[in-house]
XYZ file of C-alpha atoms in Angstrom:
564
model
C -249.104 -62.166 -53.084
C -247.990 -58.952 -51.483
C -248.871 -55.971 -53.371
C -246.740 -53.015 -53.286
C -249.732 -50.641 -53.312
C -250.076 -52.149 -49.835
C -246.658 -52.198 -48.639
C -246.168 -48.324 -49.580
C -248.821 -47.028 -47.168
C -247.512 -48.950 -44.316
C -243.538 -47.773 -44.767
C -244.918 -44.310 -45.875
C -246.370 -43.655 -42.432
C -243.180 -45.402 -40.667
C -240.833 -42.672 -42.424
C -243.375 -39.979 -41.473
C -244.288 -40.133 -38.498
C -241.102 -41.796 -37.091
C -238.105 -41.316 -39.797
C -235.096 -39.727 -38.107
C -235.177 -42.037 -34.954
C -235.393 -44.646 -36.982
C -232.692 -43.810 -39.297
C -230.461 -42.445 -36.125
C -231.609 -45.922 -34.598
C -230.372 -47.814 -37.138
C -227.048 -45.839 -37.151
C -226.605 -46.182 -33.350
C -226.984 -49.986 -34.576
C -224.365 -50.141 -36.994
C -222.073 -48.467 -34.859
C -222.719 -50.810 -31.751
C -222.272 -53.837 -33.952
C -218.771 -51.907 -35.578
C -217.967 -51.221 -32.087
C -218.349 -54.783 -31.137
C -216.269 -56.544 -33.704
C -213.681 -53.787 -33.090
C -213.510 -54.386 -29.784
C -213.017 -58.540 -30.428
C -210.490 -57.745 -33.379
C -208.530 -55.211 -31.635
C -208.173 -57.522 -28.064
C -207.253 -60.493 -29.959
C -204.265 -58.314 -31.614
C -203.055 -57.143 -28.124
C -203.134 -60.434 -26.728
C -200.928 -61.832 -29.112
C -198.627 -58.864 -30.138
C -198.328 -58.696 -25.919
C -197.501 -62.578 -25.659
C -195.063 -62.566 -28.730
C -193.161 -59.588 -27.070
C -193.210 -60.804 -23.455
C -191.646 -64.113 -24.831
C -189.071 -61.896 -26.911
C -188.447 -59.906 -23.870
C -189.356 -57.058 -25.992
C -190.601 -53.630 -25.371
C -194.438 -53.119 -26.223
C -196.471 -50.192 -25.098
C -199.474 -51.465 -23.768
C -201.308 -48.016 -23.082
C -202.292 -47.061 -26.783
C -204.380 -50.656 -27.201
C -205.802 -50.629 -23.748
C -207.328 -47.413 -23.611
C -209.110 -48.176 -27.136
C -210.341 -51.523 -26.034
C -211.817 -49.472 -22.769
C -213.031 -46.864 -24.847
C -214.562 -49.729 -27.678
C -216.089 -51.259 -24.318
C -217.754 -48.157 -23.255
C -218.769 -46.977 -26.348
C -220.608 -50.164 -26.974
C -222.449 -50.377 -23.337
C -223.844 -47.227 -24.081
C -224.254 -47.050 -27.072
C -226.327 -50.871 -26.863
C -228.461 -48.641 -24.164
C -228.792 -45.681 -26.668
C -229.671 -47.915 -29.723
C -232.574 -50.131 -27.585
C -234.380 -46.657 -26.267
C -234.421 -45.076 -29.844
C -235.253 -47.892 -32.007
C -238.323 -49.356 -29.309
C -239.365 -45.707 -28.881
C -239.422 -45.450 -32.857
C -241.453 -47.938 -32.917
C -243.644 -47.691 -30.927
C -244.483 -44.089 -31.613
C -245.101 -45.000 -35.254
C -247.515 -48.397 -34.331
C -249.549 -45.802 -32.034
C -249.875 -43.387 -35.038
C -251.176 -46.816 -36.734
C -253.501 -47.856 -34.129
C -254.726 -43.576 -34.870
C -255.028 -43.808 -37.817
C -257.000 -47.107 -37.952
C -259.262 -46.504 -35.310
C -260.143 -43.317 -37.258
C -260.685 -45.039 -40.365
C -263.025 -47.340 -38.708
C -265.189 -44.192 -37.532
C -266.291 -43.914 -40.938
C -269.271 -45.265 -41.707
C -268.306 -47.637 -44.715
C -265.586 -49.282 -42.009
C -267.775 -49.625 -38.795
C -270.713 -51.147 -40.763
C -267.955 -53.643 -41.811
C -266.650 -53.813 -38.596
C -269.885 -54.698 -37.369
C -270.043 -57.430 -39.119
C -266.774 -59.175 -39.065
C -265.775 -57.554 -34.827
C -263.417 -60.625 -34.091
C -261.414 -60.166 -37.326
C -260.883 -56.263 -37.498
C -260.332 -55.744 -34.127
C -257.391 -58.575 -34.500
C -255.878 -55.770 -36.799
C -254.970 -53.364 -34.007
C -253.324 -56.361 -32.028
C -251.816 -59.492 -34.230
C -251.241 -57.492 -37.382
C -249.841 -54.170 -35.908
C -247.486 -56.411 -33.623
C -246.396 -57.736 -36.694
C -245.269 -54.899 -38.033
C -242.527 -53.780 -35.906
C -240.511 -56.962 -37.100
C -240.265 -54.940 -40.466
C -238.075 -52.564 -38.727
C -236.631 -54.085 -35.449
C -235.782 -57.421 -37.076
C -235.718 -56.625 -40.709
C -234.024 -53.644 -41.513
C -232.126 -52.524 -38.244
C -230.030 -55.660 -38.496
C -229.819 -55.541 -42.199
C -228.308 -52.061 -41.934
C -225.884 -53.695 -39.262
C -225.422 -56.253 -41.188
C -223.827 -54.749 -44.178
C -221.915 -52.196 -41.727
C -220.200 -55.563 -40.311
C -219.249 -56.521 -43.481
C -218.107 -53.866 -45.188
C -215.775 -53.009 -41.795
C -214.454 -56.726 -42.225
C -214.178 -56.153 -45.793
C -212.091 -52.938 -44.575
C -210.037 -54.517 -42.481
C -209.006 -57.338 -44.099
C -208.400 -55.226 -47.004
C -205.708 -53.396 -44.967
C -203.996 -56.738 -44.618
C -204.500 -58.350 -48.452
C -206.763 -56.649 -50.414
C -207.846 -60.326 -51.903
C -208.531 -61.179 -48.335
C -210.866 -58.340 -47.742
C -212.249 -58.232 -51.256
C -213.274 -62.458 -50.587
C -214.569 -61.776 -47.273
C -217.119 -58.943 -47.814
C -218.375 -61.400 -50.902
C -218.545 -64.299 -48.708
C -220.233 -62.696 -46.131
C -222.767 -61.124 -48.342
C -223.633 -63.882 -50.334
C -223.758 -66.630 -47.233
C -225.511 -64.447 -44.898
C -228.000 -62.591 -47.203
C -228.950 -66.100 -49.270
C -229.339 -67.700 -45.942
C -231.906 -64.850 -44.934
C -233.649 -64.950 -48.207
C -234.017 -68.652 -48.177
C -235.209 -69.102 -44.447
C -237.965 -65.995 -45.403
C -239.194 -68.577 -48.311
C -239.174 -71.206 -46.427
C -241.072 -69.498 -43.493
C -243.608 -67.616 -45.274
C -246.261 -69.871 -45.577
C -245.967 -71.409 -42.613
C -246.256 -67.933 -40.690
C -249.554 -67.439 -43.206
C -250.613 -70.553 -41.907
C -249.962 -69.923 -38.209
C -251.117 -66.641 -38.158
C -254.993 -67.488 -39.847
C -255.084 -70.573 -37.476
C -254.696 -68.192 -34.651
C -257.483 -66.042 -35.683
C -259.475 -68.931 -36.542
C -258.758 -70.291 -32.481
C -259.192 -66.677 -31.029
C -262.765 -66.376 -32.390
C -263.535 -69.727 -31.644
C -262.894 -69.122 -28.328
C -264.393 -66.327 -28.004
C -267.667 -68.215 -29.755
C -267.371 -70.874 -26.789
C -266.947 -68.090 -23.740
C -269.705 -65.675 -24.887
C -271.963 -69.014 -25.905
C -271.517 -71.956 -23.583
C -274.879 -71.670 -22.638
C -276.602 -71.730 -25.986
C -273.904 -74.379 -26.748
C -274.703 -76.350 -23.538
C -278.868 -76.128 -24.096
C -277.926 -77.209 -28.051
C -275.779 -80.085 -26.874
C -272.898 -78.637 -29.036
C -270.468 -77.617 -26.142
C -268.514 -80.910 -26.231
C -268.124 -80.723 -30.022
C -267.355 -76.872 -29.981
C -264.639 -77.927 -27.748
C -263.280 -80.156 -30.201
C -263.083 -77.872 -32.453
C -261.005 -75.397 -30.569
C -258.606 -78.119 -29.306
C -257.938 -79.380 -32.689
C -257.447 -75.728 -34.102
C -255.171 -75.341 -31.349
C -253.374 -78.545 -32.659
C -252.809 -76.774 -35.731
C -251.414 -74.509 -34.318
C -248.960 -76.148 -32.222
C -247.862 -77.900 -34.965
C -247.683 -74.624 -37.078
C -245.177 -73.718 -34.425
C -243.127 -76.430 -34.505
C -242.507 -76.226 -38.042
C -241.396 -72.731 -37.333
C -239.373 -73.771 -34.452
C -237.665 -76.132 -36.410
C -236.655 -73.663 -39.464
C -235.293 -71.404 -36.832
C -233.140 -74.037 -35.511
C -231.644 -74.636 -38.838
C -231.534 -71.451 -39.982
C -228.847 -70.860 -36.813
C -227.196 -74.260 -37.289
C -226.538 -73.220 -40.839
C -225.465 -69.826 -39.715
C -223.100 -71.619 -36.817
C -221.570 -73.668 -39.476
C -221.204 -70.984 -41.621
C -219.335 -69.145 -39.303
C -216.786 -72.359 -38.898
C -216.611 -72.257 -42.390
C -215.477 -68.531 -42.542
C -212.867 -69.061 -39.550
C -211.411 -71.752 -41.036
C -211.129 -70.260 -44.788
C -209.567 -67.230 -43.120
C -206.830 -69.295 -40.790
C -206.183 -70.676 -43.951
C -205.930 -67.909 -46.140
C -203.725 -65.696 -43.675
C -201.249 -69.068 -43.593
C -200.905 -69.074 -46.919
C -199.945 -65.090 -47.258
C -197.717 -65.609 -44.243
C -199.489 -62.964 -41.968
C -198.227 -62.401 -38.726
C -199.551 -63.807 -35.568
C -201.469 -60.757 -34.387
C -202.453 -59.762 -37.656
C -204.051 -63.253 -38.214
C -205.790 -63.207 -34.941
C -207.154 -59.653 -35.765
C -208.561 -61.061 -39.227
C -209.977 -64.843 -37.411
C -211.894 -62.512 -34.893
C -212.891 -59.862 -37.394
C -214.230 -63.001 -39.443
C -215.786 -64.502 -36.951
C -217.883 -61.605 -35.537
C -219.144 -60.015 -38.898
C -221.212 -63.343 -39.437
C -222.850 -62.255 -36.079
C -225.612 -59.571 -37.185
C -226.292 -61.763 -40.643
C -227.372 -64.403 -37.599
C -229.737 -61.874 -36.251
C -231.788 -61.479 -39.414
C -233.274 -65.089 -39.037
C -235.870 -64.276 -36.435
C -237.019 -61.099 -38.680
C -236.747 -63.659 -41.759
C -239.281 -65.972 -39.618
C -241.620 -63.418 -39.017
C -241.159 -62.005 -42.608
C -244.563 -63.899 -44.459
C -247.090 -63.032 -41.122
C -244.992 -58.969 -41.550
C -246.198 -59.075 -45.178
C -249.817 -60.248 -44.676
C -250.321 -57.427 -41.925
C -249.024 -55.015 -44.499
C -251.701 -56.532 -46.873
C -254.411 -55.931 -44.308
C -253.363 -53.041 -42.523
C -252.177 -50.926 -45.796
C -255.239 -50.774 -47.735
C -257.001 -49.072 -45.012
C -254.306 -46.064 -44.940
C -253.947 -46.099 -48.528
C -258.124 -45.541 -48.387
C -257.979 -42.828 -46.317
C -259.175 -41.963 -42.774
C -262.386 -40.654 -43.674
C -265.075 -42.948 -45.828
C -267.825 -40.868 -44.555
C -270.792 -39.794 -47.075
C -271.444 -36.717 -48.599
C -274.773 -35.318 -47.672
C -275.551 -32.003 -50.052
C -277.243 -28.990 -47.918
C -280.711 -28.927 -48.802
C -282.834 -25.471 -49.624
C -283.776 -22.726 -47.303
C -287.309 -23.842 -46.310
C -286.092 -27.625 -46.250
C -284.491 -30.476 -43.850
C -284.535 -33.145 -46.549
C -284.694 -33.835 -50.310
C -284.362 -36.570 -51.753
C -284.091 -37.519 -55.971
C -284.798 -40.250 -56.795
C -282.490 -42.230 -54.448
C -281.455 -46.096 -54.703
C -279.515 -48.030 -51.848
C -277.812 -51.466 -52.274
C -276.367 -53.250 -49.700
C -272.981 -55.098 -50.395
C -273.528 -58.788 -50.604
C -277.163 -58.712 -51.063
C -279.413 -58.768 -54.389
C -281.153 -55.930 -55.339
C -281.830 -52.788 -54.116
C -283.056 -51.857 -50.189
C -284.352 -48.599 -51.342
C -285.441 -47.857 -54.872
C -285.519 -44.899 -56.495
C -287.313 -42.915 -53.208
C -288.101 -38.946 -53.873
C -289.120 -37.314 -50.448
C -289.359 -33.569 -49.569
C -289.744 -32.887 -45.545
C -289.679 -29.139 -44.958
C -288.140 -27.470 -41.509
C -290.340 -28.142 -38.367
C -292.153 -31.079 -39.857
C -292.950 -34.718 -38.058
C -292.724 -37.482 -40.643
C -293.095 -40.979 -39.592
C -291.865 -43.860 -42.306
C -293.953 -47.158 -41.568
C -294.073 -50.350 -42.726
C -293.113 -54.298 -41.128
C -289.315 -55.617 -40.894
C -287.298 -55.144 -44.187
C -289.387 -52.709 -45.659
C -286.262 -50.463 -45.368
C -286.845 -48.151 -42.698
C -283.620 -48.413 -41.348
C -281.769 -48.002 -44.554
C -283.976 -44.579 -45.502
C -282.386 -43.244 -41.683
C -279.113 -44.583 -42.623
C -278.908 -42.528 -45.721
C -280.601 -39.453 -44.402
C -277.670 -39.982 -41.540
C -274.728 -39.905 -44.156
C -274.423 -43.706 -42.973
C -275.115 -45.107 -46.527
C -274.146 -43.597 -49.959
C -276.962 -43.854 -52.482
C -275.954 -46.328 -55.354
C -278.222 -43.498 -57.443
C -279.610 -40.270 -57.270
C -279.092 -37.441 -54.562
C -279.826 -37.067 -50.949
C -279.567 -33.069 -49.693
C -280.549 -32.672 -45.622
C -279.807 -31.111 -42.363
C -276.950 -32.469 -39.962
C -278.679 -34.744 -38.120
C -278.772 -36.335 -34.552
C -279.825 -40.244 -34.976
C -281.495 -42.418 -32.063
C -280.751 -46.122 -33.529
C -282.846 -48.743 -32.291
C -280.167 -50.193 -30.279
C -278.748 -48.172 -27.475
C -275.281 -48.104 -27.355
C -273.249 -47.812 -24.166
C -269.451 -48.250 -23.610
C -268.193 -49.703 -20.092
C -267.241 -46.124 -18.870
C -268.407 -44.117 -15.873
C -271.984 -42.374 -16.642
C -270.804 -39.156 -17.137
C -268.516 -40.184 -20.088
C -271.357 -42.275 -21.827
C -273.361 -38.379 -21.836
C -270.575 -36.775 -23.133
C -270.488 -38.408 -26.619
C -273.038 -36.305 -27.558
C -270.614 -33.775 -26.288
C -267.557 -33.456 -25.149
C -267.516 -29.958 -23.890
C -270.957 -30.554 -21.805
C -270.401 -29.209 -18.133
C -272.233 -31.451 -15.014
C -274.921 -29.132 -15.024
C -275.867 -29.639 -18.687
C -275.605 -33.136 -18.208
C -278.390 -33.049 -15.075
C -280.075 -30.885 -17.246
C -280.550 -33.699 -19.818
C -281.091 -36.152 -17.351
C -284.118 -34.129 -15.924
C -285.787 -33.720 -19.597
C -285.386 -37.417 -20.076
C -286.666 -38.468 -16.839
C -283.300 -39.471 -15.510
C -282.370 -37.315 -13.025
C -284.008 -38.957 -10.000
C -282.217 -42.260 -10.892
C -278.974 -41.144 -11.332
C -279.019 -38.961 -7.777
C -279.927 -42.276 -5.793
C -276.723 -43.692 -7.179
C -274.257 -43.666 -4.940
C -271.833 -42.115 -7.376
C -274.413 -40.140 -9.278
C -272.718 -39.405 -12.647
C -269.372 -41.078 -11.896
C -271.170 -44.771 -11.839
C -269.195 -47.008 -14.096
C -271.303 -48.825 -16.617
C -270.257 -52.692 -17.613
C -269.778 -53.399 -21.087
C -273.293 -52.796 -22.780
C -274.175 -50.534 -19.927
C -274.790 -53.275 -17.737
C -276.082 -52.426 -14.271
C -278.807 -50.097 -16.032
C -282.289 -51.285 -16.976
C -283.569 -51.229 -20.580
C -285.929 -48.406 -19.699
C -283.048 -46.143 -17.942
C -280.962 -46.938 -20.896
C -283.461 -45.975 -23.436
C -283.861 -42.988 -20.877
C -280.195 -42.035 -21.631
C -280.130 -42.321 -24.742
C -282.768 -39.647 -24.932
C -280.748 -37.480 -22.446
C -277.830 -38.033 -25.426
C -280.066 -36.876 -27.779
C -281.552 -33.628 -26.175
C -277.620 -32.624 -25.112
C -277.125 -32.598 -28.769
C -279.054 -29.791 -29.793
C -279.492 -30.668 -33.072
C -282.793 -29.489 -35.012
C -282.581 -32.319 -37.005
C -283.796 -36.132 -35.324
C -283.630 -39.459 -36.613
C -285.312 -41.969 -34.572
C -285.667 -45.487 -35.503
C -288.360 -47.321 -33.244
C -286.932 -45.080 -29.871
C -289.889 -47.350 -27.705
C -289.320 -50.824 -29.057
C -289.161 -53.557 -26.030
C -290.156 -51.170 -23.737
C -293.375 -51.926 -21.652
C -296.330 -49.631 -22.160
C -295.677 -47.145 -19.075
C -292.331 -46.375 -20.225
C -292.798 -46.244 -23.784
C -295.668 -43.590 -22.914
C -293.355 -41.441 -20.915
C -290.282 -41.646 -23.441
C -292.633 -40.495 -26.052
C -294.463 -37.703 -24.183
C -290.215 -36.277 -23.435
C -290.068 -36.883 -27.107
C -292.972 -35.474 -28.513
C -292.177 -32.475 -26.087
C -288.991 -31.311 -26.973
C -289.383 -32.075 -30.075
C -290.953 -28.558 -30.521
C -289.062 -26.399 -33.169
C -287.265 -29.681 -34.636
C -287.742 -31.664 -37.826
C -288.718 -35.223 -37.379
C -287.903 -38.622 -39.269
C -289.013 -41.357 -37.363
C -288.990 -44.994 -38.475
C -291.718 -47.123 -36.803
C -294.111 -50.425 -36.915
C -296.190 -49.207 -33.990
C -299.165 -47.201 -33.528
C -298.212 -45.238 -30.215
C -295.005 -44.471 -32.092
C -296.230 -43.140 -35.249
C -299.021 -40.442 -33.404
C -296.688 -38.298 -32.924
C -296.231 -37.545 -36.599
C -298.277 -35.642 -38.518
C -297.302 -37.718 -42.222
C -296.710 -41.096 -42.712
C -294.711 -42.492 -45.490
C -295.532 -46.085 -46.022
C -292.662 -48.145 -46.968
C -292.478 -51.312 -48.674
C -289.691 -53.471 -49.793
C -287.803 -50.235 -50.493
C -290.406 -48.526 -52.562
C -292.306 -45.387 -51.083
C -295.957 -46.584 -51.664
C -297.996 -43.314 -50.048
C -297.724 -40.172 -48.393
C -300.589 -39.195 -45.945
C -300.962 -36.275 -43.869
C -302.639 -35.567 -40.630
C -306.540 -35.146 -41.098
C -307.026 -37.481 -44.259
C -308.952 -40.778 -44.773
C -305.103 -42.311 -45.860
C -303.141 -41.332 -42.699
C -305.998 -42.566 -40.721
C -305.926 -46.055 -42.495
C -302.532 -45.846 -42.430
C -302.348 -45.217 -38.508
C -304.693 -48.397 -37.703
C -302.799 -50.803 -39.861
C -299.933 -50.628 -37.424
C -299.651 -52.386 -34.726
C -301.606 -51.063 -31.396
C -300.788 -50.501 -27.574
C -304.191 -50.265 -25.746
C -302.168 -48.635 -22.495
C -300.068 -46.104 -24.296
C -302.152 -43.037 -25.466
C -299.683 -40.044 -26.922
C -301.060 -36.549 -27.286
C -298.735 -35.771 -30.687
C -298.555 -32.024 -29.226
């Protein structure tokens, strides 16, 4: 079920960031649909009253009525025009503040690790479940407003002729057209659940078959991974059939209803012997208020997949933009402290790190080693601000992290630099290009710094990639570096010269480096040995331990790194 905790986030930001245009689109609305049934009420009455006195041979001035029925024409052209630009301009403004607001949400760490993890099903947030959400407005509670504006002006009207007319009417109309809504937004709402997870469910299975068909073709799997997707796209056909078919009813039962009112009303205005233009103004007045109550089905079909991307989408507002950690300053003389710090991952048992104390003073090079799961990684990730410690406290310097995984964006060159920073002018970027080796590359190119990337940075090799990431890392400026295995899968030569840039400019700067290899680890001057989460020793440059410690990694004959 829907919780309103949920909801309140989601209409919260609508009224903020997008209030008055709504609420003056939903007037311009009412007063199109007023103008509309006005304009069929009031043309019906001057047909008649101008038949009856042509066939009496009677006088009838036939300026008054015509100019309002041009002026109810006009008004209602433009005012249609008027109501579509505020209303899709309302929206739109406040699903862009959304699509903000998420994508800033997901910048914090606790959200992209998540993100991460499940990519197919957040990112379907900022397309199926924000498109969703405009049907709360546009197809909800515009022609809701109108809605009740139609029938309180038949209500009006008919008033003016027998209040017990107008009084039955507005009750009628209520009743019928609001319990028709209510019942079609039952009847839909699990069906729209049901359509809407059976589309995710065929997006990222098609997504599974594009990106894998090979794997899937070597595995002998492709034929029955296309089964799959064609009988989840069954599903959903029949999903929208269902829906199809409760539309269809929902206006048949509206189109009968609308019989139903025309024909109570002929009868009614018979029986209190209304004249002939007076009971065509009160058919046509009858017949048109039914009209925006019709509307409301398609926002009443949508209503259940509306309420589930409310569910999704409103926790993350109601959290808050920011999720980052809090990472204490740490003394004077110090880049890190650590107390007696614990990390646990969610959804796995026990603890990555347990109960670590560390001290790493300004200007130092510490290297953490130990094999795959010792929780390297992690020990970065909280240093970073990445990870919140389940106990104890973590105080350190803003740092600059080099993950083991270079990531580039499908962008020119130039743009990939400047998220280390914005601001950076061409010649700072050359300028980090040179110090990472780069700079030769990048002038051959035929578009030097304007070369677009493909997604992943295709059209770069893994060494020139590693090779920018460094040149992100030096534009920084930070005197504070994480790096977590910066020379994994790169062959010897390369892995020599990254280091030697490294261990070069790393002059003045305090150190963290995460690492399994030998060549890697020389340039510290303490090693940390790590394993399964629990800091085992701490040996410095010189000593028996760090020496120990050095050949238990693993070696690279070819690479030899002077640490200074």
């Amino acid at each position: 079920m829907t919780s309103r905790n949920d909801l309140k986030p989601v209409l919260a930001l609508f009224l903020k960031t997008g209030g008055r245009r709504m609420a003056l689109g939903a007037f311009l609305s009412t007063l199109v649909v007023l103008a509309g049934m006005a304009l069929l009420g009031t043309s019906g009455w001057f047909i008649t009253a101008t038949a009856l006195a042509g066939a009496a041979g009677a006088m009838f001035n036939v300026f008054v009525p015509s100019a309002a029925i041009r002026l109810l024409a006009l008004g209602r052209t433009f005012g249609r025009y008027a109501e579509r630009m505020v209303t899709h301009d309302a929206t739109l403004g406040v699903l862009a503040a959304l699509r903000e607001r998420l994508f800033r949400g997901w910048a914090g760490p606790r959200a992209a690790r998540a993100l991460l993890r499940q990519p197919a099903r957040l990112l379907f947030r900022l397309t199926g479940d924000i498109d969703a959400l405009e049907s709360i407005y546009l197809r909800l509670a515009v022609p809701a407003i109108a809605a009740l504006g139609a029938a309180l002006l038949a209500g009006v009207v008919l008033a003016s002729l027998d209040w017990r007319l107008g009084l039955a009417i507005f009750m009628w109309l209520t009743a019928f057209g609001w319990g028709v809504t209510v019942l079609v937004a039952r009847l839909a709402r699990p069906l729209a659940l049901r359509r809407a997870r059976v589309l995710e469910r065929l997006r990222a299975q098609a997504i599974d078959l594009v990106a894998g068909q090979t794997d899937l073709a070597m595995a002998g799997r492709l034929p029955a991974q296309c089964a799959r997707l064609a009988a989840t796209d069954a599903r959903l056909a029949g999903a929208d059939d269902a829906l199809h078919r409760l539309e269809t009813g929902a206006g048949w039962t509206y189109a009968v209803g609308g019989h139903v009112t025309v024909a109570a009303t002929l009868l009614a205005v018979s029986a209190l012997g209304l004249s002939a233009p007076a009971a065509a103004l009160a058919l046509l007045i009858a017949l048109a208020a039914l009209e925006p109550f019709a509307a409301m089905r398609r926002g009443a079909i949508e209503a259940g997949r509306s309420w589930l991307a409310a569910r999704r989408v409103g926790p993350r507002l109601h959290q808050g933009a920011d999720d980052s950690v809090g990472v204490g300053a740490p003394g004077e003389d110090e880049a890190l402290l650590l107390c007696d710090a614990s990390v646990v991952h969610p959804g796995r048992e026990g603890a990555a790190l347990h109960e670590v104390s560390l001290r790493i003073a300004r200007g130092e090079r510490v290297a953490v080693v130990g094999s795959s799961g010792a929780g390297k990684s992690t020990l970065l990730g909280l240093v970073a601000g990445e990870l919140a410690p389940q106990a104890g406290q973590v105080r350190a310097l803003p740092a600059t992290w080099l993950t083991q995984r270079t990531e580039l964006f499908q962008d020119s060159l130039r743009d990939n630099l400047r998220l280390a920073d914005p601001l950076a002018s061409d010649e700072q970027l050359w300028e980090a290009l040179r110090a990472a080796g780069l700079e030769v590359d990048v002038r051959m190119l035929a578009r030097g710094l304007d070369t677009p990337l493909g997604e992943g940075g295709l059209g770069l090799s893994g060494g020139r990639s590693r090779r920018l990431a460094l040149a992100r890392l030096l534009l920084r400026r930070a005197d504070f570096w994480l790096l977590d295995e910066p020379t994994e899968a790169l062959d010897a030569a390369t892995a020599a010269d990254v280091l030697a840039r490294l261990a070069h400019h790393a002059d003045g700067r305090t150190v963290l480096l995460a690492t399994h290899l030998a060549r890697e680890a020389r340039l510290a001057d303490r090693l940390l040995v790590l394993r399964a989460g629990r800091l085992l020793a701490d040996h410095r440059r010189g000593t028996r331990g760090f020496d120990a410690a050095l050949d238990a990694l693993r070696h690279d004959r070819n690479t030899t790194i002077d640490s200074h």
